[in-house]
PDB file of C-alpha atoms in Angstrom:
ATOM      1  CA  UNK A 653       0.000   0.000   0.000  1.00  0.00           C
ATOM      2  CA  UNK A 654       2.758   2.450   0.946  1.00  0.00           C
ATOM      3  CA  UNK A 655       4.561   1.713  -2.341  1.00  0.00           C
ATOM      4  CA  UNK A 656       1.497   2.800  -4.341  1.00  0.00           C
ATOM      5  CA  UNK A 657       1.208   6.005  -2.323  1.00  0.00           C
ATOM      6  CA  UNK A 658       4.869   6.778  -2.955  1.00  0.00           C
ATOM      7  CA  UNK A 659       4.408   6.091  -6.682  1.00  0.00           C
ATOM      8  CA  UNK A 660       1.359   8.368  -6.862  1.00  0.00           C
ATOM      9  CA  UNK A 661       3.114  11.182  -4.993  1.00  0.00           C
ATOM     10  CA  UNK A 662       6.170  10.771  -7.227  1.00  0.00           C
ATOM     11  CA  UNK A 663       4.023  11.089 -10.358  1.00  0.00           C
ATOM     12  CA  UNK A 664       1.853  13.917  -9.015  1.00  0.00           C
ATOM     13  CA  UNK A 665       4.513  16.348  -7.832  1.00  0.00           C
ATOM     14  CA  UNK A 666       7.168  17.206 -10.405  1.00  0.00           C
ATOM     15  CA  UNK A 667       9.499  18.853  -7.891  1.00  0.00           C
ATOM     16  CA  UNK A 668      12.936  17.255  -8.046  1.00  0.00           C
ATOM     17  CA  UNK A 669      13.916  17.872  -4.381  1.00  0.00           C
ATOM     18  CA  UNK A 670      10.599  16.377  -3.198  1.00  0.00           C
ATOM     19  CA  UNK A 671      10.999  13.368  -5.486  1.00  0.00           C
ATOM     20  CA  UNK A 672      14.563  12.777  -4.299  1.00  0.00           C
ATOM     21  CA  UNK A 673      13.469  12.899  -0.654  1.00  0.00           C
ATOM     22  CA  UNK A 674      10.461  10.667  -1.354  1.00  0.00           C
ATOM     23  CA  UNK A 675      12.512   7.960  -3.081  1.00  0.00           C
ATOM     24  CA  UNK A 676      15.260   8.030  -0.475  1.00  0.00           C
ATOM     25  CA  UNK A 677      12.900   7.880   2.514  1.00  0.00           C
ATOM     26  CA  UNK A 678      10.743   5.203   0.910  1.00  0.00           C
ATOM     27  CA  UNK A 679      13.664   2.948   0.023  1.00  0.00           C
ATOM     28  CA  UNK A 680      15.115   3.288   3.529  1.00  0.00           C
ATOM     29  CA  UNK A 681      11.832   2.378   5.233  1.00  0.00           C
ATOM     30  CA  UNK A 682      10.146  -0.171   2.960  1.00  0.00           C
ATOM     31  CA  UNK A 683      11.330  -3.773   3.500  1.00  0.00           C
ATOM     32  CA  UNK A 684       9.541  -4.972   0.355  1.00  0.00           C
ATOM     33  CA  UNK A 685      11.421  -2.521  -1.853  1.00  0.00           C
ATOM     34  CA  UNK A 686      14.700  -3.176  -0.040  1.00  0.00           C
ATOM     35  CA  UNK A 687      14.353  -6.870  -0.852  1.00  0.00           C
ATOM     36  CA  UNK A 688      14.195  -6.024  -4.571  1.00  0.00           C
ATOM     37  CA  UNK A 689      17.403  -3.942  -4.498  1.00  0.00           C
ATOM     38  CA  UNK A 690      20.644  -5.370  -5.833  1.00  0.00           C
ATOM     39  CA  UNK A 691      23.553  -6.024  -3.548  1.00  0.00           C
ATOM     40  CA  UNK A 692      26.818  -4.179  -4.163  1.00  0.00           C
ATOM     41  CA  UNK A 693      28.377  -7.261  -5.751  1.00  0.00           C
ATOM     42  CA  UNK A 694      25.426  -7.742  -8.120  1.00  0.00           C
ATOM     43  CA  UNK A 695      25.544  -4.082  -9.120  1.00  0.00           C
ATOM     44  CA  UNK A 696      29.285  -4.222  -9.744  1.00  0.00           C
ATOM     45  CA  UNK A 697      28.767  -7.291 -11.952  1.00  0.00           C
ATOM     46  CA  UNK A 698      26.489  -5.236 -14.229  1.00  0.00           C
ATOM     47  CA  UNK A 699      29.058  -2.489 -14.757  1.00  0.00           C
ATOM     48  CA  UNK A 700      31.474  -2.641 -17.660  1.00  0.00           C
ATOM     49  CA  UNK A 701      35.114  -1.751 -17.100  1.00  0.00           C
ATOM     50  CA  UNK A 702      36.549   0.910 -19.440  1.00  0.00           C
ATOM     51  CA  UNK A 703      38.971  -1.550 -21.052  1.00  0.00           C
ATOM     52  CA  UNK A 704      36.055  -3.915 -21.899  1.00  0.00           C
ATOM     53  CA  UNK A 705      33.799  -1.193 -23.376  1.00  0.00           C
ATOM     54  CA  UNK A 706      35.209  -1.548 -26.880  1.00  0.00           C
ATOM     55  CA  UNK A 707      35.667   1.049 -29.595  1.00  0.00           C
ATOM     56  CA  UNK A 708      33.446   4.079 -29.033  1.00  0.00           C
ATOM     57  CA  UNK A 709      33.784   5.235 -32.697  1.00  0.00           C
ATOM     58  CA  UNK A 710      31.781   2.280 -33.943  1.00  0.00           C
ATOM     59  CA  UNK A 711      29.039   2.596 -31.320  1.00  0.00           C
ATOM     60  CA  UNK A 712      26.697   4.994 -33.153  1.00  0.00           C
ATOM     61  CA  UNK A 713      26.751   3.144 -36.472  1.00  0.00           C
ATOM     62  CA  UNK A 714      25.815  -0.067 -34.635  1.00  0.00           C
ATOM     63  CA  UNK A 715      22.938   1.684 -32.839  1.00  0.00           C
ATOM     64  CA  UNK A 716      21.684   3.285 -36.083  1.00  0.00           C
ATOM     65  CA  UNK A 717      21.861  -0.025 -37.942  1.00  0.00           C
ATOM     66  CA  UNK A 718      19.921  -1.810 -35.202  1.00  0.00           C
ATOM     67  CA  UNK A 719      17.270   0.911 -35.171  1.00  0.00           C
ATOM     68  CA  UNK A 720      16.822   0.737 -38.946  1.00  0.00           C
ATOM     69  CA  UNK A 721      16.663  -3.024 -38.802  1.00  0.00           C
ATOM     70  CA  UNK A 722      13.865  -2.964 -36.214  1.00  0.00           C
ATOM     71  CA  UNK A 723      11.960  -0.441 -38.355  1.00  0.00           C
ATOM     72  CA  UNK A 724      10.589   1.669 -35.558  1.00  0.00           C
ATOM     73  CA  UNK A 725      11.723   3.836 -32.710  1.00  0.00           C
ATOM     74  CA  UNK A 726      10.918   2.328 -29.339  1.00  0.00           C
ATOM     75  CA  UNK A 727       8.244   4.154 -27.387  1.00  0.00           C
ATOM     76  CA  UNK A 728       9.477   6.112 -24.438  1.00  0.00           C
ATOM     77  CA  UNK A 729       7.520   5.797 -21.229  1.00  0.00           C
ATOM     78  CA  UNK A 730       8.040   9.516 -20.647  1.00  0.00           C
ATOM     79  CA  UNK A 731       5.237  10.468 -23.073  1.00  0.00           C
ATOM     80  CA  UNK A 732       2.565   8.741 -21.014  1.00  0.00           C
ATOM     81  CA  UNK A 733       4.148   9.912 -17.780  1.00  0.00           C
ATOM     82  CA  UNK A 734       4.196  13.498 -18.998  1.00  0.00           C
ATOM     83  CA  UNK A 735       0.477  13.370 -19.758  1.00  0.00           C
ATOM     84  CA  UNK A 736      -0.338  12.022 -16.290  1.00  0.00           C
ATOM     85  CA  UNK A 737       1.999  14.548 -14.731  1.00  0.00           C
ATOM     86  CA  UNK A 738       0.204  17.374 -16.550  1.00  0.00           C
ATOM     87  CA  UNK A 739      -3.157  16.040 -15.361  1.00  0.00           C
ATOM     88  CA  UNK A 740      -1.898  15.786 -11.783  1.00  0.00           C
ATOM     89  CA  UNK A 741      -0.443  19.300 -11.830  1.00  0.00           C
ATOM     90  CA  UNK A 742      -3.686  20.678 -13.305  1.00  0.00           C
ATOM     91  CA  UNK A 743      -5.752  18.912 -10.646  1.00  0.00           C
ATOM     92  CA  UNK A 744      -3.472  20.233  -7.904  1.00  0.00           C
ATOM     93  CA  UNK A 745      -3.738  23.786  -9.298  1.00  0.00           C
ATOM     94  CA  UNK A 746      -7.533  23.455  -9.391  1.00  0.00           C
ATOM     95  CA  UNK A 747      -7.633  22.263  -5.770  1.00  0.00           C
ATOM     96  CA  UNK A 748      -5.423  25.167  -4.678  1.00  0.00           C
ATOM     97  CA  UNK A 749      -7.559  27.693  -6.585  1.00  0.00           C
ATOM     98  CA  UNK A 750     -10.841  26.357  -5.178  1.00  0.00           C
ATOM     99  CA  UNK A 751      -9.413  26.258  -1.658  1.00  0.00           C
ATOM    100  CA  UNK A 752      -8.108  29.814  -2.026  1.00  0.00           C
ATOM    101  CA  UNK A 753     -11.479  31.085  -3.218  1.00  0.00           C
ATOM    102  CA  UNK A 754     -13.243  29.288  -0.387  1.00  0.00           C
ATOM    103  CA  UNK A 755     -10.869  30.770   2.210  1.00  0.00           C
ATOM    104  CA  UNK A 756     -11.274  34.224   0.663  1.00  0.00           C
ATOM    105  CA  UNK A 757     -15.052  33.904   0.792  1.00  0.00           C
ATOM    106  CA  UNK A 758     -15.005  32.726   4.406  1.00  0.00           C
ATOM    107  CA  UNK A 759     -12.712  35.512   5.605  1.00  0.00           C
ATOM    108  CA  UNK A 760     -14.386  38.289   3.662  1.00  0.00           C
ATOM    109  CA  UNK A 761     -16.435  40.482   5.989  1.00  0.00           C
ATOM    110  CA  UNK A 762     -19.139  42.596   4.402  1.00  0.00           C
ATOM    111  CA  UNK A 763     -18.551  46.287   4.897  1.00  0.00           C
ATOM    112  CA  UNK A 764     -21.160  48.006   7.036  1.00  0.00           C
ATOM    113  CA  UNK A 765     -23.563  49.917   4.876  1.00  0.00           C
ATOM    114  CA  UNK A 766     -23.027  53.641   5.214  1.00  0.00           C
ATOM    115  CA  UNK A 767     -26.098  55.441   6.476  1.00  0.00           C
ATOM    116  CA  UNK A 768     -27.764  57.762   4.020  1.00  0.00           C
ATOM    117  CA  UNK A 769     -27.516  60.582   6.451  1.00  0.00           C
ATOM    118  CA  UNK A 770     -25.900  61.345   9.790  1.00  0.00           C
ATOM    119  CA  UNK A 771     -27.905  63.268  12.393  1.00  0.00           C
ATOM    120  CA  UNK A 772     -27.089  64.558  15.869  1.00  0.00           C
ATOM    121  CA  UNK A 773     -30.172  65.463  17.879  1.00  0.00           C
ATOM    122  CA  UNK A 774     -28.663  66.847  21.070  1.00  0.00           C
ATOM    123  CA  UNK A 775     -25.185  67.180  22.654  1.00  0.00           C
ATOM    124  CA  UNK A 776     -24.375  68.227  26.229  1.00  0.00           C
ATOM    125  CA  UNK A 777     -20.906  69.047  27.571  1.00  0.00           C
ATOM    126  CA  UNK A 778     -20.679  69.570  31.332  1.00  0.00           C
ATOM    127  CA  UNK A 779     -24.484  69.676  31.662  1.00  0.00           C
ATOM    128  CA  UNK A 780     -24.863  72.546  29.196  1.00  0.00           C
ATOM    129  CA  UNK A 781     -25.742  72.520  25.500  1.00  0.00           C
ATOM    130  CA  UNK A 782     -22.636  72.236  23.301  1.00  0.00           C
ATOM    131  CA  UNK A 783     -21.605  73.300  19.860  1.00  0.00           C
ATOM    132  CA  UNK A 784     -20.774  70.377  17.526  1.00  0.00           C
ATOM    133  CA  UNK A 785     -18.558  70.081  14.488  1.00  0.00           C
ATOM    134  CA  UNK A 786     -19.021  67.069  12.194  1.00  0.00           C
ATOM    135  CA  UNK A 787     -16.305  66.028   9.748  1.00  0.00           C
ATOM    136  CA  UNK A 788     -16.478  63.166   7.207  1.00  0.00           C
ATOM    137  CA  UNK A 789     -13.436  62.660   4.947  1.00  0.00           C
ATOM    138  CA  UNK A 790     -14.312  62.480   1.277  1.00  0.00           C
ATOM    139  CA  UNK A 791     -14.693  58.878   0.033  1.00  0.00           C
ATOM    140  CA  UNK A 792     -14.784  57.460   3.569  1.00  0.00           C
ATOM    141  CA  UNK A 793     -17.512  56.039   5.794  1.00  0.00           C
ATOM    142  CA  UNK A 794     -15.824  57.437   8.902  1.00  0.00           C
ATOM    143  CA  UNK A 795     -17.476  60.373  10.717  1.00  0.00           C
ATOM    144  CA  UNK A 796     -15.668  62.493  13.301  1.00  0.00           C
ATOM    145  CA  UNK A 797     -17.679  64.569  15.785  1.00  0.00           C
ATOM    146  CA  UNK A 798     -16.154  67.366  17.889  1.00  0.00           C
ATOM    147  CA  UNK A 799     -18.171  68.913  20.712  1.00  0.00           C
ATOM    148  CA  UNK A 800     -17.227  71.942  22.792  1.00  0.00           C
ATOM    149  CA  UNK A 801     -18.928  74.116  25.363  1.00  0.00           C
ATOM    150  CA  UNK A 802     -20.900  76.986  23.934  1.00  0.00           C
ATOM    151  CA  UNK A 803     -19.183  80.303  24.819  1.00  0.00           C
TER     152      UNK A 803
END
């Protein structure tokens, strides 16, 4: 089960540092995958020493002749993987966009409706009627009221 999850995460997120960490941590913790790994001796047996590699000048003509003989270019698994990767990235972008819109909608507070008119009926300062000054900055819903004793 964990192997499938690691495979899905590897295919879904095309970030190289994340993929490197995912592979390394999975291989260190999964006994099933560790059992399928080669030992050092088996891996060394698959390597070719430089003196046994042969003539490098004749390598490309041999590859080209083999390709022409087979008549077709082998399919690369990257084409299918790229399509799934694009789908996964698109789905992730959609989830992030929907989540962002939902969070924006939830945190948005409706602005208090500005009253059509502001009215002061009566103001007292120190028990006596007071003179008032009302100031509202242009383009703002804020209203400032100053009251002072009448001279």
